[in-house]
GROMACS .gro file of C-alpha atoms in nm:
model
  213
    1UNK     CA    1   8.493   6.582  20.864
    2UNK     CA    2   8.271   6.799  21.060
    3UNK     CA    3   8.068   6.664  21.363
    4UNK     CA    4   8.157   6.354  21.301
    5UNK     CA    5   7.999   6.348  20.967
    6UNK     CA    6   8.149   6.244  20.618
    7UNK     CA    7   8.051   6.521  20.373
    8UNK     CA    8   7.965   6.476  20.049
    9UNK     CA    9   8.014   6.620  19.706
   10UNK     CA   10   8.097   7.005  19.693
   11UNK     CA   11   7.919   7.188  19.469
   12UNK     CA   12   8.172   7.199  19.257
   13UNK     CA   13   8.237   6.836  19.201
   14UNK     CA   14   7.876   6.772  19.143
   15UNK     CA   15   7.895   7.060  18.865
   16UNK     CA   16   8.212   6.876  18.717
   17UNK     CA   17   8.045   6.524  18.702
   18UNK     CA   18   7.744   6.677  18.555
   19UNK     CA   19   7.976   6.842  18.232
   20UNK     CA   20   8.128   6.467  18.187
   21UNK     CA   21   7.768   6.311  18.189
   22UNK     CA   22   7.602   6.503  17.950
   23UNK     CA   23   7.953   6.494  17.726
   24UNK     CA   24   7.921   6.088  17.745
   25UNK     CA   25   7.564   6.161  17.669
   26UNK     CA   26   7.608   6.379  17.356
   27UNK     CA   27   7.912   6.146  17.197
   28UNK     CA   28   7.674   5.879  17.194
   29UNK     CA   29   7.418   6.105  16.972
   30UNK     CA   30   7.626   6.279  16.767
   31UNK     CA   31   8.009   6.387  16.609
   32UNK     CA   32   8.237   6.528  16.876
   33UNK     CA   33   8.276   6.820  16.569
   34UNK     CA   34   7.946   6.900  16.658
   35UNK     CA   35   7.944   6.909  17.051
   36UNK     CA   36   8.041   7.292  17.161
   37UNK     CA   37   8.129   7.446  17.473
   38UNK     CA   38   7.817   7.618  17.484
   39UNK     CA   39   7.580   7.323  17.420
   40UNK     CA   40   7.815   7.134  17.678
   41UNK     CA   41   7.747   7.387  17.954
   42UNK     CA   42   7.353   7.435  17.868
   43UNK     CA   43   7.330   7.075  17.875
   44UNK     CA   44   7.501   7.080  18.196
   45UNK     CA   45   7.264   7.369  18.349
   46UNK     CA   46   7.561   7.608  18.410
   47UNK     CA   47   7.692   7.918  18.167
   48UNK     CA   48   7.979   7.967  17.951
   49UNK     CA   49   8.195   8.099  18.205
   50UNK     CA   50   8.118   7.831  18.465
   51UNK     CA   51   8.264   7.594  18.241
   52UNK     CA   52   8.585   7.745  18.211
   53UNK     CA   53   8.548   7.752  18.614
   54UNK     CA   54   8.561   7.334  18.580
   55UNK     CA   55   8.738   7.269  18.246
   56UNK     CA   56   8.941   7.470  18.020
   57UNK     CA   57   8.870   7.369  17.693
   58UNK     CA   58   8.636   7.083  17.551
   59UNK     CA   59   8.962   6.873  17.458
   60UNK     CA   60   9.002   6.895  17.879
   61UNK     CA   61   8.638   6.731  17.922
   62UNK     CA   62   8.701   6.460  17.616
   63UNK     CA   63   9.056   6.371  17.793
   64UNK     CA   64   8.900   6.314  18.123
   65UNK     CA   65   8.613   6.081  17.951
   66UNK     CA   66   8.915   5.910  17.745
   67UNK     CA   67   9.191   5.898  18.074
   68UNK     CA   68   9.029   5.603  18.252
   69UNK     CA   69   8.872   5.422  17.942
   70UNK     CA   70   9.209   5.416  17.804
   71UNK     CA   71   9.345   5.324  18.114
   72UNK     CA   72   9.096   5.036  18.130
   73UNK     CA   73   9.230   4.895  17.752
   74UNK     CA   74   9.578   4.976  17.836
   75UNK     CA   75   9.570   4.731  18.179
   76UNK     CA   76   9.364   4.467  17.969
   77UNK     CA   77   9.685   4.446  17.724
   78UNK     CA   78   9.953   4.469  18.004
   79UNK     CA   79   9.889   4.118  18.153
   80UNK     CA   80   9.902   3.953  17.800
   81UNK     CA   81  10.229   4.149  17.650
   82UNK     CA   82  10.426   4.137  17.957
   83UNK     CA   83  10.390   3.694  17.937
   84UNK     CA   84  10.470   3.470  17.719
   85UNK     CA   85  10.473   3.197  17.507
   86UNK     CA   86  10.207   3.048  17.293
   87UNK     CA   87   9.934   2.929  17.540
   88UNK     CA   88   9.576   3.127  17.467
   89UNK     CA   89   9.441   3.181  17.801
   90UNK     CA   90   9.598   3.491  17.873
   91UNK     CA   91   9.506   3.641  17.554
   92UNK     CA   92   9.158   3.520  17.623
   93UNK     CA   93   9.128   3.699  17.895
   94UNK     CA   94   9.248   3.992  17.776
   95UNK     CA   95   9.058   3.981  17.509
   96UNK     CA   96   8.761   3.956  17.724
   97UNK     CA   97   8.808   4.253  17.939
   98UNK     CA   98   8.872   4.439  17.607
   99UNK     CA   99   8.508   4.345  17.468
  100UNK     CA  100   8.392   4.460  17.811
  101UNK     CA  101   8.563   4.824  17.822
  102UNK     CA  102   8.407   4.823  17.420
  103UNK     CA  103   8.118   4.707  17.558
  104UNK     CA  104   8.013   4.974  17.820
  105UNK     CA  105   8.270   5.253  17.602
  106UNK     CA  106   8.187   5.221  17.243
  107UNK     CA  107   8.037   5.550  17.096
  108UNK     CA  108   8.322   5.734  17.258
  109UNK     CA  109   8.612   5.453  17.135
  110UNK     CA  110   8.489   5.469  16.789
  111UNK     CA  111   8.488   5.798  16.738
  112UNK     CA  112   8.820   5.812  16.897
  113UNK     CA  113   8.996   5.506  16.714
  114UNK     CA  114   8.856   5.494  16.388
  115UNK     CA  115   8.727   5.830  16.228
  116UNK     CA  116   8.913   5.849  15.888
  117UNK     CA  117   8.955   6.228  15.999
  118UNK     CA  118   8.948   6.264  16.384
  119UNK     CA  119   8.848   6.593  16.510
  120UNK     CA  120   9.155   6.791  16.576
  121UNK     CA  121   9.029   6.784  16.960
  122UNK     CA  122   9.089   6.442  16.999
  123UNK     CA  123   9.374   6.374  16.730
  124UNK     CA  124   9.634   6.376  17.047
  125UNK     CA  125   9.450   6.154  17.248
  126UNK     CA  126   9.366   5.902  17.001
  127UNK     CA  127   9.752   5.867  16.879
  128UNK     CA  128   9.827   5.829  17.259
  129UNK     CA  129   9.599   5.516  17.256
  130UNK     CA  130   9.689   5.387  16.957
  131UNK     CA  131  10.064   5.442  17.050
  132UNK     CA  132  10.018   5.220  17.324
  133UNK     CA  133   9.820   4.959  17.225
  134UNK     CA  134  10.070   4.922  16.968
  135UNK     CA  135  10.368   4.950  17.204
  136UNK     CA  136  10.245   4.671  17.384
  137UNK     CA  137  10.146   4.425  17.125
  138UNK     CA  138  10.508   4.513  16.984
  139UNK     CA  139  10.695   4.394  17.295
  140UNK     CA  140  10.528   4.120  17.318
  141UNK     CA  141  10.597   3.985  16.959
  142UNK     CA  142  10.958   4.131  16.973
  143UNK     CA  143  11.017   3.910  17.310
  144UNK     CA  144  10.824   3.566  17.119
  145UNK     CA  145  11.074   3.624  16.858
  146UNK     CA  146  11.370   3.637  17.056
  147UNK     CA  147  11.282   3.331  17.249
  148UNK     CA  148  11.250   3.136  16.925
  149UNK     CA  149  10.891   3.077  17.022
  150UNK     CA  150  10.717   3.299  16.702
  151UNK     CA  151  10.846   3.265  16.401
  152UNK     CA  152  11.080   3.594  16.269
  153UNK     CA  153  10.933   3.881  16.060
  154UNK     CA  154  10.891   4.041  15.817
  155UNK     CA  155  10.710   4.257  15.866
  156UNK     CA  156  10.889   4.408  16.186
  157UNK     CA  157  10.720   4.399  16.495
  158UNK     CA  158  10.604   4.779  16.514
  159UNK     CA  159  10.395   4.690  16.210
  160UNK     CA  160  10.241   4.351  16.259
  161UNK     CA  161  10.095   4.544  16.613
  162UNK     CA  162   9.971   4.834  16.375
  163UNK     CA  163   9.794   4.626  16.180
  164UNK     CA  164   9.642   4.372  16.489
  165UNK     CA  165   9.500   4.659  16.669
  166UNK     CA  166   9.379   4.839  16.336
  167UNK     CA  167   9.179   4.472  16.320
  168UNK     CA  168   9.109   4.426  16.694
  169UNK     CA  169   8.948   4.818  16.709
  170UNK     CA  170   8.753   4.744  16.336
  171UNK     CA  171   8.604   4.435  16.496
  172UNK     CA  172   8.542   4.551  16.823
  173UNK     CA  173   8.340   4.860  16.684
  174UNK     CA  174   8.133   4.640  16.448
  175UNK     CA  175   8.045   4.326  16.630
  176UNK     CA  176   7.690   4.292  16.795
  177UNK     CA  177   7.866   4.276  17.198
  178UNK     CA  178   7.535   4.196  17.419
  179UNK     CA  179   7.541   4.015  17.757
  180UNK     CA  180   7.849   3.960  17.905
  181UNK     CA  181   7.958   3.592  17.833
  182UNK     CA  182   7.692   3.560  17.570
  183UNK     CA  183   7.775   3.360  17.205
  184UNK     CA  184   7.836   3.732  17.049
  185UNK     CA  185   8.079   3.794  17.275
  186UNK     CA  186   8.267   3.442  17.287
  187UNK     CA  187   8.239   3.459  16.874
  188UNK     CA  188   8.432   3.769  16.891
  189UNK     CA  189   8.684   3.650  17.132
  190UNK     CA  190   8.738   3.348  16.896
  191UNK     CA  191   8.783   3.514  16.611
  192UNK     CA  192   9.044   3.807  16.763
  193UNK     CA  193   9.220   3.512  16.940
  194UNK     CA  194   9.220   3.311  16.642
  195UNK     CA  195   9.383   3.593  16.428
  196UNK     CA  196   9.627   3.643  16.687
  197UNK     CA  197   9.776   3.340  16.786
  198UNK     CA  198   9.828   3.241  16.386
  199UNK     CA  199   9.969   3.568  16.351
  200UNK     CA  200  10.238   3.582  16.631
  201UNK     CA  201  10.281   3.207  16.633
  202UNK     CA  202  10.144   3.056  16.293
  203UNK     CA  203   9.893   2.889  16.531
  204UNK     CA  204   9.553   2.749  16.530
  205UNK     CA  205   9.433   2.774  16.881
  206UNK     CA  206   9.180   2.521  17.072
  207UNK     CA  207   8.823   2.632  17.064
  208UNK     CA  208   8.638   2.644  17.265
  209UNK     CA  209   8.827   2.678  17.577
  210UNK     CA  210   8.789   2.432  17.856
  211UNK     CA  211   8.661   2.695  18.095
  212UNK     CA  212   8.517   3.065  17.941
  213UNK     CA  213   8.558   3.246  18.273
   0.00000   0.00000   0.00000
């Protein structure tokens, strides 16, 4: 504070937000393969070695893209995993948020989830996510199981979550997700919730919901 005045951005922060806008920018127009330091800091207006100034490597600007988007998929799954039993609503609305985060996120989640052969940038990050997502729908089923309210595997519960998120990312990537509460995006809840509720719980859930917000 000086004078009684709130300062803004330094220099260098503005510099630093400028590298992670044109990065969003160029993963929505092309492979991350493709995007190189020096296109990154032309892009950004700076040189070569004012990058490395800001970020040491292009896997540093990609992680700080991924950090809060993950973050933001990560907190959508928490409420749902850590509850239980078989009502919907909590899915639902985690399952909501999710479209959301895919919503606003999508160029950079699928190339991140669901290249056949990530670039070798973003391999660690992406097995991070998945590991996550995974570990969450895991506990969730192991708990249901326990309690006698889902019925008992196979398959184990490490790969029944696999395989739901491997579906949940596939359909998230591929479904038209327009206005938020539109019918795309309540068709896509229905059919994730659907697929999860007769998974965990051999269930055939109420739709549509007696309130959608």
């Amino acid at each position: 504070m000086t004078g009684g005045r709130r300062r803004g951005p330094s220099k260098g922060d503005l510099r630093e937000q400028a590298i992670l806008r044109v990065a969003a920018a160029m993963v929505a127009e092309q492979p991350i393969a493709q995007i190189t330091i020096d296109s990154l800091a032309a892009a950004a207006g700076i040189s070569r070695s004012s990058f490395y100034f800001y970020f040491g490597s292009k896997a540093e600007v990609l992680a700080r893209l991924l950090a809060p988007v993950a973050a933001e998929l990560s907190q959508a799954m928490v409420s749902w995993s850590e509850g239980g039993g078989p009502d919907p609503e909590p899915l639902r609305a985690a399952l909501r948020r999710s479209v959301g985060v895919w919503r606003e996120h999508r160029d950079l989640l699928r190339q991140v989830l669901l290249d056949a052969a990530p670039d070798p940038v973003i391999a660690p990050l992406r097995a991070r996510m998945i590991g996550d997502c995974i570990d969450l729908t895991a506990a969730r089923i192991r708990r249901e199981r326990a309690a006698g309210r889902a019925p008992a595997g196979p398959p184990p519960a490490e790969t029944l979550a696999r395989a739901l998120n491997q579906l949940t990312f596939a359909v998230l990537a591929t479904s038209p997700l327009g206005v938020p509460g539109d019918e795309a995006e309540a068709a896509v809840v229905e059919l994730l919730e659907t697929v999860v509720q007769r998974v965990v719980y051999a269930a055939t859930p109420v739709w549509p919901p007696t309130a959608l917000t």
